[in-house]
Short mmCIF file of C-alpha atoms in Angstrom, two decimals:
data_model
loop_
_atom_site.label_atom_id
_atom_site.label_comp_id
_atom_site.label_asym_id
_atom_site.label_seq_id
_atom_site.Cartn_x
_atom_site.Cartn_y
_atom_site.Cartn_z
CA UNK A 1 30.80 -57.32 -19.57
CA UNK A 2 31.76 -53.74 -18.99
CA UNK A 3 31.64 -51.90 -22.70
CA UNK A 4 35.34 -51.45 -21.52
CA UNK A 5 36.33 -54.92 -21.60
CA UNK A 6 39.34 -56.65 -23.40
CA UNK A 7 39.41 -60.18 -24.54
CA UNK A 8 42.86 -61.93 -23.78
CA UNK A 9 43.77 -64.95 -24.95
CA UNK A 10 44.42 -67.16 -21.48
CA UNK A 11 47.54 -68.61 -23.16
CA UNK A 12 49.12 -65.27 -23.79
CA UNK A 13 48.77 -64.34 -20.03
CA UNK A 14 52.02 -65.13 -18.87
CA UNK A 15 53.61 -62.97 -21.67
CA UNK A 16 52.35 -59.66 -19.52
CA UNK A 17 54.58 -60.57 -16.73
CA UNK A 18 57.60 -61.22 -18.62
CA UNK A 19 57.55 -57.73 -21.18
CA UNK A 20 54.37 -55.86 -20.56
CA UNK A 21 55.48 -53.44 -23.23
CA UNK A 22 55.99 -56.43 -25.44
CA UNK A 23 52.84 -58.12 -25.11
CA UNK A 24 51.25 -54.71 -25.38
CA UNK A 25 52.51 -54.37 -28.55
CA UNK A 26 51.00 -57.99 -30.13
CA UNK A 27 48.18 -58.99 -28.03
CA UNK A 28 46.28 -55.27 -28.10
CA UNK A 29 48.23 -52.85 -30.97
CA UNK A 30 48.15 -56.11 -33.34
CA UNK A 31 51.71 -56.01 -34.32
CA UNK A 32 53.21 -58.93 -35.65
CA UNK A 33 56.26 -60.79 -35.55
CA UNK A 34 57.48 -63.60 -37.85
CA UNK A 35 58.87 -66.52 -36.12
CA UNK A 36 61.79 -68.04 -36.60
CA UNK A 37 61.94 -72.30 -37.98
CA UNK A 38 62.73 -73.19 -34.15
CA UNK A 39 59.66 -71.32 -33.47
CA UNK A 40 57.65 -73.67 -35.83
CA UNK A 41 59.37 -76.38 -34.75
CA UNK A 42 57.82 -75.99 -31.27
CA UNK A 43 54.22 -75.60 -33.00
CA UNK A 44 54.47 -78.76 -35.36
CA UNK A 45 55.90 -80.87 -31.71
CA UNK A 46 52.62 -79.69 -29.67
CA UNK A 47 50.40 -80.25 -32.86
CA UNK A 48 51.93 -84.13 -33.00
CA UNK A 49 52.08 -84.51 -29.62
CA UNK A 50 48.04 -82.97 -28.95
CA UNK A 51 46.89 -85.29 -32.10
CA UNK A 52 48.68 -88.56 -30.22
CA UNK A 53 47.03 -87.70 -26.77
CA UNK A 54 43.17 -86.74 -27.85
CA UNK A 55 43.39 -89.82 -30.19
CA UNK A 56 44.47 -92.28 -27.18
CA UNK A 57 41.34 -89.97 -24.91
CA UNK A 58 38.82 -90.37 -27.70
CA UNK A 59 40.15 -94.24 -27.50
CA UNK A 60 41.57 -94.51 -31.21
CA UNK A 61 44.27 -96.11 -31.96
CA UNK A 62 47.03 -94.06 -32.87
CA UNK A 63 51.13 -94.54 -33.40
CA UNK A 64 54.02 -91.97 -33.02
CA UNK A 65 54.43 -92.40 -36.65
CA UNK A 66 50.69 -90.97 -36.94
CA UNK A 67 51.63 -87.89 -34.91
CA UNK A 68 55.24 -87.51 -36.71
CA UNK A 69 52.45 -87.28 -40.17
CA UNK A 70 50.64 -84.47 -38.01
CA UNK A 71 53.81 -82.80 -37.07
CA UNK A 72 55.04 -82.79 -41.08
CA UNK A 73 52.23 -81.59 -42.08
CA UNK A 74 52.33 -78.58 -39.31
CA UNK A 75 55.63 -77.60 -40.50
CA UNK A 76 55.49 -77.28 -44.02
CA UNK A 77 51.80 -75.75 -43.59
CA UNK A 78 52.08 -72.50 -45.58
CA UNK A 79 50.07 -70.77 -43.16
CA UNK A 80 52.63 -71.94 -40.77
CA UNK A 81 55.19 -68.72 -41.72
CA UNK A 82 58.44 -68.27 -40.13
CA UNK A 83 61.82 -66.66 -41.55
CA UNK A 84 64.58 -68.90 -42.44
CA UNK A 85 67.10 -66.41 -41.66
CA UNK A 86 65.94 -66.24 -38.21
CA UNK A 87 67.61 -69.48 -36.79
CA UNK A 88 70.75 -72.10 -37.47
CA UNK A 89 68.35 -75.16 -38.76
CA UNK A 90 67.34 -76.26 -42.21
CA UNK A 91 64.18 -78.02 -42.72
CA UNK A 92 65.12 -81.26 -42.55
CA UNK A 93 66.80 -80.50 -39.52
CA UNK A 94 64.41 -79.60 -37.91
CA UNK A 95 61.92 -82.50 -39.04
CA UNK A 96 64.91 -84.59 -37.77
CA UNK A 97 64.72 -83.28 -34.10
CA UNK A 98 60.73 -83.37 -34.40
CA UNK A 99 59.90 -86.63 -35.27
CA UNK A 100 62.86 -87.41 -32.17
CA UNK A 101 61.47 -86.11 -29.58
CA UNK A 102 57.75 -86.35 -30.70
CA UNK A 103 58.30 -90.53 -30.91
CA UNK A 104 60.35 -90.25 -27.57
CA UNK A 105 56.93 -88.45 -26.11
CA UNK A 106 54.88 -90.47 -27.67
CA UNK A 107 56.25 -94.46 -26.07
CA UNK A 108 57.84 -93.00 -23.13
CA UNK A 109 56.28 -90.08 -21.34
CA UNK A 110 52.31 -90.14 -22.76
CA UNK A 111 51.78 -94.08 -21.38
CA UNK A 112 52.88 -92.65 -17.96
CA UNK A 113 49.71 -90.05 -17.64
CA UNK A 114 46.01 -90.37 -17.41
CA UNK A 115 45.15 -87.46 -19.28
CA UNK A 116 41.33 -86.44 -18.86
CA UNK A 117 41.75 -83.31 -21.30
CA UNK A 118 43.62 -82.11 -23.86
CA UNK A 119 44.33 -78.06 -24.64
CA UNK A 120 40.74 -77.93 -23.11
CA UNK A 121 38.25 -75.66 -23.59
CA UNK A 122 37.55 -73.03 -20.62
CA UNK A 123 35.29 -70.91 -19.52
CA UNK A 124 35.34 -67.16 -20.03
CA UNK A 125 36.43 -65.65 -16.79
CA UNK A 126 36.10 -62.06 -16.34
CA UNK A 127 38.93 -59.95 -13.76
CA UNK A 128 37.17 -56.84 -12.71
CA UNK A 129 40.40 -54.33 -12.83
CA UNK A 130 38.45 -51.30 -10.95
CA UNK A 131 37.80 -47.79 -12.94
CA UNK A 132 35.19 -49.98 -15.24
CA UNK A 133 37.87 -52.27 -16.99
CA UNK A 134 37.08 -55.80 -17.13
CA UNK A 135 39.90 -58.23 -18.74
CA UNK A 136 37.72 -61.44 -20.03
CA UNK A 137 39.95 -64.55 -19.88
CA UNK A 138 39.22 -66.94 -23.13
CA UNK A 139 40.31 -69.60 -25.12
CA UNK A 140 42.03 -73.10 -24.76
CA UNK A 141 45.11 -74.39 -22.45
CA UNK A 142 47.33 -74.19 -25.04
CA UNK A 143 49.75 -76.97 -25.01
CA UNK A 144 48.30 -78.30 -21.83
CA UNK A 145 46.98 -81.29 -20.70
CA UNK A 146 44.63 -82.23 -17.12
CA UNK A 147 46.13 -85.13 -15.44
CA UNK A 148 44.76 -87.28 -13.07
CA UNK A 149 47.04 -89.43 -10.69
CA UNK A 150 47.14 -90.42 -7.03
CA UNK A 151 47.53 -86.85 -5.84
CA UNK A 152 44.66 -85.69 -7.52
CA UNK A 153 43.80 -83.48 -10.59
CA UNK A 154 46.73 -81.41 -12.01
CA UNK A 155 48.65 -79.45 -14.87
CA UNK A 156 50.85 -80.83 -17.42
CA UNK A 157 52.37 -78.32 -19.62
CA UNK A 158 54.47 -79.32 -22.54
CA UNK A 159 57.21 -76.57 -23.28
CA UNK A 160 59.78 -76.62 -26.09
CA UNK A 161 62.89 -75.33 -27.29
CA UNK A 162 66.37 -74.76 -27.39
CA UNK A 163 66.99 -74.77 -23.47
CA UNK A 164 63.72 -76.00 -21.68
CA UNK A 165 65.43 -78.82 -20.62
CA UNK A 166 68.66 -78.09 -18.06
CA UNK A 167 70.72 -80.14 -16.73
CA UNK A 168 68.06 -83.34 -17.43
CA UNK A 169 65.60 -81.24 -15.69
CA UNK A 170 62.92 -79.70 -17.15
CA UNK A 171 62.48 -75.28 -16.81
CA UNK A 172 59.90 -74.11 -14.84
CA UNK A 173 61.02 -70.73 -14.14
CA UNK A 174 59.05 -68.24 -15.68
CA UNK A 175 56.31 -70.90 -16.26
CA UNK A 176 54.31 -70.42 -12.68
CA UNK A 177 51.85 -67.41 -14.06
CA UNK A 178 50.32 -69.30 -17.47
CA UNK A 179 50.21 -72.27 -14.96
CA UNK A 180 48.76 -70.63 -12.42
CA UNK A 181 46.22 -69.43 -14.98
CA UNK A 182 46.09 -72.50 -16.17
CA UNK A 183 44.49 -73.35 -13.07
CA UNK A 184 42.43 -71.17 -11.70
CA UNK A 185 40.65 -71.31 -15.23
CA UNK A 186 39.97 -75.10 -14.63
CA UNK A 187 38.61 -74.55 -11.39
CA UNK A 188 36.35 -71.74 -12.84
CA UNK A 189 35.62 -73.92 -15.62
CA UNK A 190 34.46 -76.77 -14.14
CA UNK A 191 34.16 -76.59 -10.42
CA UNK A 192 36.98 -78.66 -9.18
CA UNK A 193 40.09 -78.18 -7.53
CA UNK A 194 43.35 -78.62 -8.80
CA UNK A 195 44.94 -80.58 -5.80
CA UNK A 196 48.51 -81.85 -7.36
CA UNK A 197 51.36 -80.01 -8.05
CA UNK A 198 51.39 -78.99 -12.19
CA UNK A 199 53.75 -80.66 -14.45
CA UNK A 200 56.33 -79.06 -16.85
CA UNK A 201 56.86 -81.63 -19.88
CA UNK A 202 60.11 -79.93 -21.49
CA UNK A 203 61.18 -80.89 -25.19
CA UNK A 204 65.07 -79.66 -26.41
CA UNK A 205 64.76 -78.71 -29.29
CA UNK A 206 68.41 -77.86 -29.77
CA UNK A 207 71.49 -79.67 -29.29
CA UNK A 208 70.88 -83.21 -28.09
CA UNK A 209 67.10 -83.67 -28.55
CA UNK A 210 66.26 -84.28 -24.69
CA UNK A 211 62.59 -84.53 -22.82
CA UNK A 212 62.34 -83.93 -18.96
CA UNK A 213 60.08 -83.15 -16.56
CA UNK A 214 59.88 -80.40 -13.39
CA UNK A 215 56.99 -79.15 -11.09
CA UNK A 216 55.68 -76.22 -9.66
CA UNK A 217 54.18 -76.47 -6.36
CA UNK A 218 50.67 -74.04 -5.70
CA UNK A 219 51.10 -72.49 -8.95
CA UNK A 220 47.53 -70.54 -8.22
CA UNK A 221 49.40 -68.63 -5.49
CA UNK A 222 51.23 -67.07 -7.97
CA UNK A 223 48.36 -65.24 -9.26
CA UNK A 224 45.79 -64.82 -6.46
CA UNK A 225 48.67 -64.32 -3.76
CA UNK A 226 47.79 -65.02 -0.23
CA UNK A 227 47.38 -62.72 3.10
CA UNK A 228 50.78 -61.58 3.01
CA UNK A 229 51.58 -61.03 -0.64
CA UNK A 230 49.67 -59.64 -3.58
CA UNK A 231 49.41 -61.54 -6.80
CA UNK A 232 50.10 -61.00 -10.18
CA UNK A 233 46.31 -60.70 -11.01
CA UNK A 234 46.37 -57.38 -8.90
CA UNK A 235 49.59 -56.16 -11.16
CA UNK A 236 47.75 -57.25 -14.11
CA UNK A 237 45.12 -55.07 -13.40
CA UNK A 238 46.92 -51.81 -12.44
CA UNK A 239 48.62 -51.86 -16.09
CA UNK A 240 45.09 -52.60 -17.77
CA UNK A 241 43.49 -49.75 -15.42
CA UNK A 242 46.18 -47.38 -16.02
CA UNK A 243 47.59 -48.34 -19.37
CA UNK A 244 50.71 -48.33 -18.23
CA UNK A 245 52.52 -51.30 -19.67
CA UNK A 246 55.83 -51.64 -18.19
CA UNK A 247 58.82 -52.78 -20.16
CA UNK A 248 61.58 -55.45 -19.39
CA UNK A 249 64.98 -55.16 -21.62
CA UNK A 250 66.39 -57.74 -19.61
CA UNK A 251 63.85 -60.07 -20.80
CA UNK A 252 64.98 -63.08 -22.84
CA UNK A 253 62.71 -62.00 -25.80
CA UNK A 254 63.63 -58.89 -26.12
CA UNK A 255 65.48 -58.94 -29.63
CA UNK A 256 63.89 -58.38 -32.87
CA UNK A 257 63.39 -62.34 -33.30
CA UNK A 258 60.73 -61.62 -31.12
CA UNK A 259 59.53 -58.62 -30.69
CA UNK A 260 57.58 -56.83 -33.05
CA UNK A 261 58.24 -53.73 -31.18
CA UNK A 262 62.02 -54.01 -30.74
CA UNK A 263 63.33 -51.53 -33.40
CA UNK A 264 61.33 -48.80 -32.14
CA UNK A 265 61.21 -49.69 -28.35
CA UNK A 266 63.29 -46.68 -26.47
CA UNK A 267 64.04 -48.76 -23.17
CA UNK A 268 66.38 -51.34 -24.65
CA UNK A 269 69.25 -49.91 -24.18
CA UNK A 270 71.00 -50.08 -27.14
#
């Protein structure tokens, strides 16, 4: 690699397109944030739900009630800090609407996939951004799974929280870049193609607990584009080139829950 190179983490890559400024801010000036209890909700569901599905690929024999121990533990992990102050949930809410949806996952929507991988390991994949800057891809699919079914080899994404499901339908919007990533890195990874549409798994984690699914058709598109349209990879690398890392107040994270940059951010508005 270039001596101008930045590590990125491939799971934070989607983050860039939503607030540049805001990813900025935690992924290369280190700033931190601390989550809210809905936020560590969503961590202690995808640490249940990854223990239930590598068990059942490593052929052990697990129960939901194994993975609601997993998720348990994941909350009240000390290292696990959030703010209480942050969100309308007590802890034993919110082990409530865990263990819920994590034993819904676990005997109704796991049985129906043939996972192959779980949050797998990928290949470093380095995007040459011109003017000697190289961004090196790294890391794991975070909350991801690789699913094989009659269409072929494809993504299944678990998402949680207070609105990813809709209407019984899982969210995909805003989900097509870190799936698109998601892809390309598996193809770079290990030389096949992803040939079925990807998956979103969506977990409420608010209101009625409720799990639903939605796709997202050619997801790679998104990044690489295609004769007609750039993609996002060739936006990605203007910002890194130039340093120019544009802000989005509109975004749905930009508050002080989550940004780390909010109070002293000059484009929200307020």
């Amino acid at each position: 690699m270039s001596e101008a190179s930045l590590k990125v983490r491939a799971s934070s890559w989607a983050g860039l397109f939503d607030c540049a400024y805001r990813w900025e801010g935690i992924h290369l000036l280190n700033m931190k944030n601390t989550v809210g209890l809905r936020a560590a909700l969503g961590t202690a569901i995808h640490a249940g739900s990854a223990a239930f599905d590598q068990a059942k690929l490593s052929g052990e024999t697990v129960t939901a009630n194994d993975a609601a121990g997993v998720l348990v533990d994941k909350l009240r992990d000390p290292e696990n800090e959030f703010d209480p102050m942050k969100d309308d949930i007590t802890m034993q809410e919110a082990e409530n609407v865990g263990i819920t949806l994590l034993t819904k996952y676990c005997n109704e929507f796991s049985p129906q996939h043939d996972f192959i991988a779980v949050e797998m390991e990928t290949k470093p994949m380095d995007i040459d951004c011109g003017g000697g800057i190289v961004i090196r891809l790294t890391g794991t699919m975070d909350r991801a799974r690789i699913n094989k079914s009659s269409n072929g080899i494809g993504i299944s994404d678990l998402k949680s929280g207070a609105s990813s499901v809709q209407k019984g339908i899982a969210v995909t919007k805003g989900h097509g870049a870190q799936i698109g990533t998601y892809e390309l890195l598996y193809e770079h990874t290990t030389g096949e193609q992803i040939t079925a549409d990807a998956e979103i798994i969506g977990l409420k984690t608010k209101g009625k607990p409720e799990i639903a699914t939605g796709t997202i058709s050619n997801a790679k598109r998104i990044m690489v584009g295609d004769n007609d349209n750039p993609g996002l990879i060739e936006f990605a690398a203007d910002m890194f080139r130039t340093g120019r890392f544009y802000p989005n107040p509109k975004s749905m994270l930009c508050g002080e829950k989550y940004c780390p940059r909010y109070k002293s951010c000059t484009f929200k508005g307020d």
